[in-house]
Amino acid sequence: MMDSYVCIDLETTGLDPKRDKIIEIGAVRVERGEIVGEWETFVNPGQKLPERIVELTGIHDGELAGVKPIGEVLPKLLSFLGEHVLLGHSILFDFSFLKKAAVNERLSFEREGIDTLKIARKYLKDLQSRSLGALCKHYEIPHSAHRALGDARATVALYRKLAEAFYEKEEAAGEKSLFRPKPLIYQAKRDTPLTIAQKEQLYKLLDRHKLIVDYKVESLTRSEASRKIDQILAAYGR
C-alpha cells in the first residue's frame, strides 16, 4: 500500500469551489508509514462566514480577521505538500478548492490522490453512512470533527484501518485498485477582477439603497460582482 503521502482536509464557506472560499487547511505528512509532520492554518475568505458554517465548524469571523488570504497561504502549503500523493476523504472536494486557488495565483497544481470514501463505499456498504464521522465511530478512531487538522489526522487513521482490512483483496484489481493513487482531475478557470463599470454600479446601488455589506467591493471577482448586483436589483430595484 502507499506508505508516503500527505493527507489534507479543508474547511470552506460552502461546497462550490467556483464561488465558496477556503477558511482552514490541515495537512498531515506521512513517510514510510510514519507521521513526520503536520501543518495547519486559518485562511481569510474575504467575506462574512455563513451562520451554518460557524455552527458546523465553531470557527468565527473574529478568528479569521487578522489572518492571510489564500494567495499568501498557498506557497507555504505547496512547499509542505511537495510532490506527495494526496490522501483525503472525498479528496476531489479538497483538491478542487486548492486547484481553483492555484489557478487564480497562476500556479500549477497537478496531483494524484487516494480517496478513503471510495474505498469505504465499496467495502462497507452495510453501514448507514460512510461519512468520516460515521467511519471513525465504526473503527473507534478519535476524531475532532469539522476542523481541518482533526479531520486529516482521523483520515490517516481510517486509511490504515481500511488497508488492514481490504488492501490485499483490492490489490487483485491491479491498476484499478482503490489503494493505488489516481490522477485528480478538476478543470478550474482563473477568476477575473470586477470591471470598473461593475464597481461603479455596485457602489451606486449600495449608496442609493443605504445598504451595509459584509464584503469589500474591490476584492470581488467579475462573476461575484455580477451576482451581488443581480441580488440587489432583485431585492430593491434600481
Tab-separated table of C-alpha atoms in Angstrom:
chain	number	residue	atom	x	y	z
A	1	MET	CA	0.000	0.000	0.000
A	2	MET	CA	1.019	3.623	-0.382
A	3	ASP	CA	3.013	4.492	2.743
A	4	SER	CA	4.203	8.011	1.839
A	5	TYR	CA	1.623	10.725	1.208
A	6	VAL	CA	0.074	13.904	2.569
A	7	CYS	CA	-3.434	13.727	3.973
A	8	ILE	CA	-5.251	17.016	3.504
A	9	ASP	CA	-8.549	18.443	4.695
A	10	LEU	CA	-10.201	21.833	4.223
A	11	GLU	CA	-12.958	23.763	5.903
A	12	THR	CA	-14.774	26.060	3.483
A	13	THR	CA	-17.641	28.547	3.328
A	14	GLY	CA	-19.647	26.129	1.166
A	15	LEU	CA	-19.489	23.272	-1.307
A	16	ASP	CA	-18.824	25.082	-4.604
A	17	PRO	CA	-15.150	25.869	-5.397
A	18	LYS	CA	-16.280	28.344	-8.066
A	19	ARG	CA	-17.841	30.675	-5.506
A	20	ASP	CA	-17.046	29.440	-1.992
A	21	LYS	CA	-13.785	30.030	-0.122
A	22	ILE	CA	-11.283	28.095	1.993
A	23	ILE	CA	-11.244	29.092	5.670
A	24	GLU	CA	-8.980	26.427	7.219
A	25	ILE	CA	-6.390	23.947	5.973
A	26	GLY	CA	-4.991	20.942	7.813
A	27	ALA	CA	-2.385	18.539	6.459
A	28	VAL	CA	-0.522	15.510	7.807
A	29	ARG	CA	2.607	14.236	6.039
A	30	VAL	CA	3.336	10.517	6.257
A	31	GLU	CA	6.611	8.963	5.086
A	32	ARG	CA	7.274	5.225	5.137
A	33	GLY	CA	4.182	4.768	7.255
A	34	GLU	CA	5.130	7.259	9.978
A	35	ILE	CA	3.707	10.722	10.585
A	36	VAL	CA	6.618	13.129	10.118
A	37	GLY	CA	4.887	16.495	10.055
A	38	GLU	CA	1.660	18.432	10.436
A	39	TRP	CA	0.600	21.810	9.065
A	40	GLU	CA	-2.481	23.906	9.737
A	41	THR	CA	-3.648	27.451	9.177
A	42	PHE	CA	-6.721	29.622	9.063
A	43	VAL	CA	-7.408	31.418	5.773
A	44	ASN	CA	-9.151	34.771	5.416
A	45	PRO	CA	-12.018	34.267	2.945
A	46	GLY	CA	-12.637	37.981	2.479
A	47	GLN	CA	-16.291	37.629	3.441
A	48	LYS	CA	-18.529	37.044	6.433
A	49	LEU	CA	-18.976	33.394	7.327
A	50	PRO	CA	-22.427	31.864	6.799
A	51	GLU	CA	-24.082	31.079	10.118
A	52	ARG	CA	-24.371	27.389	9.229
A	53	ILE	CA	-20.577	27.206	8.769
A	54	VAL	CA	-19.993	28.876	12.130
A	55	GLU	CA	-22.309	26.334	13.743
A	56	LEU	CA	-20.688	23.408	11.920
A	57	THR	CA	-17.026	24.284	12.491
A	58	GLY	CA	-17.040	26.553	15.514
A	59	ILE	CA	-14.870	28.983	13.532
A	60	HIS	CA	-15.860	32.639	13.938
A	61	ASP	CA	-15.240	35.730	11.813
A	62	GLY	CA	-13.037	37.206	14.509
A	63	GLU	CA	-10.602	34.314	14.251
A	64	LEU	CA	-10.143	34.978	10.529
A	65	ALA	CA	-9.947	38.766	10.587
A	66	GLY	CA	-6.202	39.026	11.005
A	67	VAL	CA	-5.060	36.012	9.001
A	68	LYS	CA	-3.738	35.873	5.447
A	69	PRO	CA	-5.797	35.239	2.302
A	70	ILE	CA	-5.291	32.057	0.299
A	71	GLY	CA	-2.919	33.732	-2.164
A	72	GLU	CA	-0.396	34.307	0.612
A	73	VAL	CA	-1.005	30.943	2.294
A	74	LEU	CA	-0.751	28.779	-0.817
A	75	PRO	CA	3.058	28.855	-1.376
A	76	LYS	CA	3.687	27.547	2.156
A	77	LEU	CA	1.119	24.804	1.704
A	78	LEU	CA	2.581	23.734	-1.633
A	79	SER	CA	6.012	23.578	-0.032
A	80	PHE	CA	4.643	21.285	2.692
A	81	LEU	CA	2.884	19.067	0.141
A	82	GLY	CA	5.935	18.698	-2.079
A	83	GLU	CA	5.225	16.148	-4.790
A	84	HIS	CA	3.488	13.700	-2.482
A	85	VAL	CA	0.337	11.811	-3.352
A	86	LEU	CA	-2.706	13.339	-1.664
A	87	LEU	CA	-4.968	11.338	0.641
A	88	GLY	CA	-8.402	12.502	1.683
A	89	HIS	CA	-11.978	11.573	2.462
A	90	SER	CA	-13.661	12.733	-0.748
A	91	ILE	CA	-10.276	14.028	-1.863
A	92	LEU	CA	-11.564	15.603	-5.080
A	93	PHE	CA	-13.536	18.121	-2.998
A	94	ASP	CA	-10.397	19.382	-1.273
A	95	PHE	CA	-8.352	19.195	-4.465
A	96	SER	CA	-10.913	21.254	-6.405
A	97	PHE	CA	-10.672	24.162	-3.938
A	98	LEU	CA	-6.871	24.040	-3.955
A	99	LYS	CA	-6.735	23.793	-7.753
A	100	LYS	CA	-9.028	26.807	-8.059
A	101	ALA	CA	-6.856	28.788	-5.655
A	102	ALA	CA	-3.683	27.778	-7.502
A	103	VAL	CA	-5.111	28.723	-10.899
A	104	ASN	CA	-6.097	32.138	-9.526
A	105	GLU	CA	-2.475	32.634	-8.462
A	106	ARG	CA	-1.189	31.408	-11.851
A	107	LEU	CA	0.385	28.363	-10.185
A	108	SER	CA	0.446	24.789	-11.454
A	109	PHE	CA	-1.202	22.204	-9.223
A	110	GLU	CA	-1.466	18.645	-10.541
A	111	ARG	CA	-1.570	15.694	-8.167
A	112	GLU	CA	-2.527	12.057	-7.786
A	113	GLY	CA	-4.736	11.005	-4.909
A	114	ILE	CA	-6.310	8.197	-2.895
A	115	ASP	CA	-9.874	8.537	-1.632
A	116	THR	CA	-10.863	6.766	1.576
A	117	LEU	CA	-14.529	7.474	0.832
A	118	LYS	CA	-14.406	5.423	-2.378
A	119	ILE	CA	-12.824	2.512	-0.517
A	120	ALA	CA	-15.447	2.684	2.234
A	121	ARG	CA	-18.297	2.854	-0.260
A	122	LYS	CA	-17.054	-0.317	-1.948
A	123	TYR	CA	-16.410	-2.429	1.151
A	124	LEU	CA	-18.635	-1.031	3.892
A	125	LYS	CA	-21.984	-0.984	2.146
A	126	ASP	CA	-23.820	-2.221	5.217
A	127	LEU	CA	-23.065	0.948	7.172
A	128	GLN	CA	-25.835	3.516	7.202
A	129	SER	CA	-23.315	6.273	6.461
A	130	ARG	CA	-19.764	6.374	5.145
A	131	SER	CA	-19.104	9.900	6.353
A	132	LEU	CA	-15.784	10.435	8.091
A	133	GLY	CA	-17.547	10.760	11.430
A	134	ALA	CA	-19.524	7.557	10.955
A	135	LEU	CA	-16.439	5.604	9.872
A	136	CYS	CA	-14.417	6.897	12.811
A	137	LYS	CA	-17.184	5.738	15.124
A	138	HIS	CA	-17.233	2.343	13.374
A	139	TYR	CA	-13.480	1.886	13.815
A	140	GLU	CA	-13.293	3.665	17.205
A	141	ILE	CA	-10.948	6.325	15.860
A	142	PRO	CA	-10.609	9.538	17.955
A	143	HIS	CA	-11.974	12.392	15.877
A	144	SER	CA	-12.287	16.169	16.215
A	145	ALA	CA	-14.981	16.653	13.589
A	146	HIS	CA	-15.208	19.562	11.156
A	147	ARG	CA	-11.811	21.007	11.943
A	148	ALA	CA	-9.236	20.597	9.233
A	149	LEU	CA	-6.285	19.106	11.109
A	150	GLY	CA	-8.521	16.879	13.240
A	151	ASP	CA	-10.196	15.522	10.121
A	152	ALA	CA	-6.832	14.967	8.409
A	153	ARG	CA	-5.477	13.043	11.404
A	154	ALA	CA	-8.618	10.910	11.519
A	155	THR	CA	-8.383	10.185	7.795
A	156	VAL	CA	-4.818	8.901	8.185
A	157	ALA	CA	-6.024	6.510	10.894
A	158	LEU	CA	-9.007	5.495	8.756
A	159	TYR	CA	-6.774	4.771	5.759
A	160	ARG	CA	-4.683	2.431	7.887
A	161	LYS	CA	-7.786	0.601	9.137
A	162	LEU	CA	-9.136	0.220	5.606
A	163	ALA	CA	-5.776	-1.021	4.349
A	164	GLU	CA	-5.555	-3.624	7.106
A	165	ALA	CA	-8.988	-4.922	6.187
A	166	PHE	CA	-9.165	-4.599	2.410
A	167	TYR	CA	-5.769	-3.904	0.821
A	168	GLU	CA	-4.952	-7.480	-0.198
A	169	LYS	CA	-8.447	-8.069	-1.558
A	170	GLU	CA	-8.367	-4.816	-3.518
A	171	GLU	CA	-4.918	-5.480	-5.000
A	172	ALA	CA	-6.488	-8.212	-7.098
A	173	ALA	CA	-7.890	-5.333	-9.168
A	174	GLY	CA	-4.360	-4.385	-10.247
A	175	GLU	CA	-4.103	-0.860	-11.649
A	176	LYS	CA	-7.765	-0.297	-10.794
A	177	SER	CA	-7.083	-0.856	-7.097
A	178	LEU	CA	-8.546	1.939	-4.988
A	179	PHE	CA	-5.394	1.866	-2.874
A	180	ARG	CA	-3.318	2.979	-5.844
A	181	PRO	CA	-3.137	6.737	-6.491
A	182	LYS	CA	-5.068	8.103	-9.466
A	183	PRO	CA	-4.773	11.483	-11.219
A	184	LEU	CA	-7.036	14.097	-9.670
A	185	ILE	CA	-8.905	15.988	-12.372
A	186	TYR	CA	-10.666	19.301	-11.885
A	187	GLN	CA	-10.955	21.984	-14.553
A	188	ALA	CA	-10.632	25.419	-12.975
A	189	LYS	CA	-10.829	28.823	-14.656
A	190	ARG	CA	-8.990	31.830	-13.291
A	191	ASP	CA	-11.194	34.471	-11.714
A	192	THR	CA	-11.001	37.958	-13.221
A	193	PRO	CA	-11.419	41.166	-11.186
A	194	LEU	CA	-14.652	43.101	-11.372
A	195	THR	CA	-14.784	45.734	-14.088
A	196	ILE	CA	-14.734	49.486	-13.468
A	197	ALA	CA	-18.347	49.630	-14.655
A	198	GLN	CA	-19.372	46.909	-12.189
A	199	LYS	CA	-17.608	48.657	-9.317
A	200	GLU	CA	-19.288	51.966	-10.096
A	201	GLN	CA	-22.721	50.360	-10.452
A	202	LEU	CA	-22.353	48.418	-7.222
A	203	TYR	CA	-21.269	51.460	-5.229
A	204	LYS	CA	-24.189	53.454	-6.639
A	205	LEU	CA	-26.666	50.721	-5.695
A	206	LEU	CA	-25.254	50.405	-2.187
A	207	ASP	CA	-25.424	54.160	-1.684
A	208	ARG	CA	-28.891	54.557	-3.222
A	209	HIS	CA	-30.436	51.850	-1.060
A	210	LYS	CA	-28.333	52.666	2.048
A	211	LEU	CA	-27.001	49.102	2.220
A	212	ILE	CA	-24.223	47.916	4.508
A	213	VAL	CA	-22.473	44.802	3.209
A	214	ASP	CA	-20.025	42.336	4.753
A	215	TYR	CA	-17.617	42.225	1.797
A	216	LYS	CA	-15.109	44.554	0.169
A	217	VAL	CA	-16.303	45.648	-3.257
A	218	GLU	CA	-12.746	45.925	-4.632
A	219	SER	CA	-11.988	42.304	-3.750
A	220	LEU	CA	-14.902	40.864	-5.739
A	221	THR	CA	-14.366	38.927	-8.947
A	222	ARG	CA	-16.312	39.739	-12.084
A	223	SER	CA	-18.734	36.854	-11.537
A	224	GLU	CA	-19.158	37.658	-7.825
A	225	ALA	CA	-19.862	41.314	-8.602
A	226	SER	CA	-22.432	40.291	-11.188
A	227	ARG	CA	-24.231	38.116	-8.620
A	228	LYS	CA	-24.182	40.883	-6.000
A	229	ILE	CA	-25.621	43.385	-8.464
A	230	ASP	CA	-28.349	40.970	-9.552
A	231	GLN	CA	-29.256	40.243	-5.921
A	232	ILE	CA	-29.600	43.946	-5.096
A	233	LEU	CA	-31.633	44.665	-8.203
A	234	ALA	CA	-33.951	41.729	-7.461
A	235	ALA	CA	-34.478	42.832	-3.860
A	236	TYR	CA	-34.558	46.633	-4.165
A	237	GLY	CA	-34.855	47.501	-7.839
A	238	ARG	CA	-32.776	50.185	-9.485
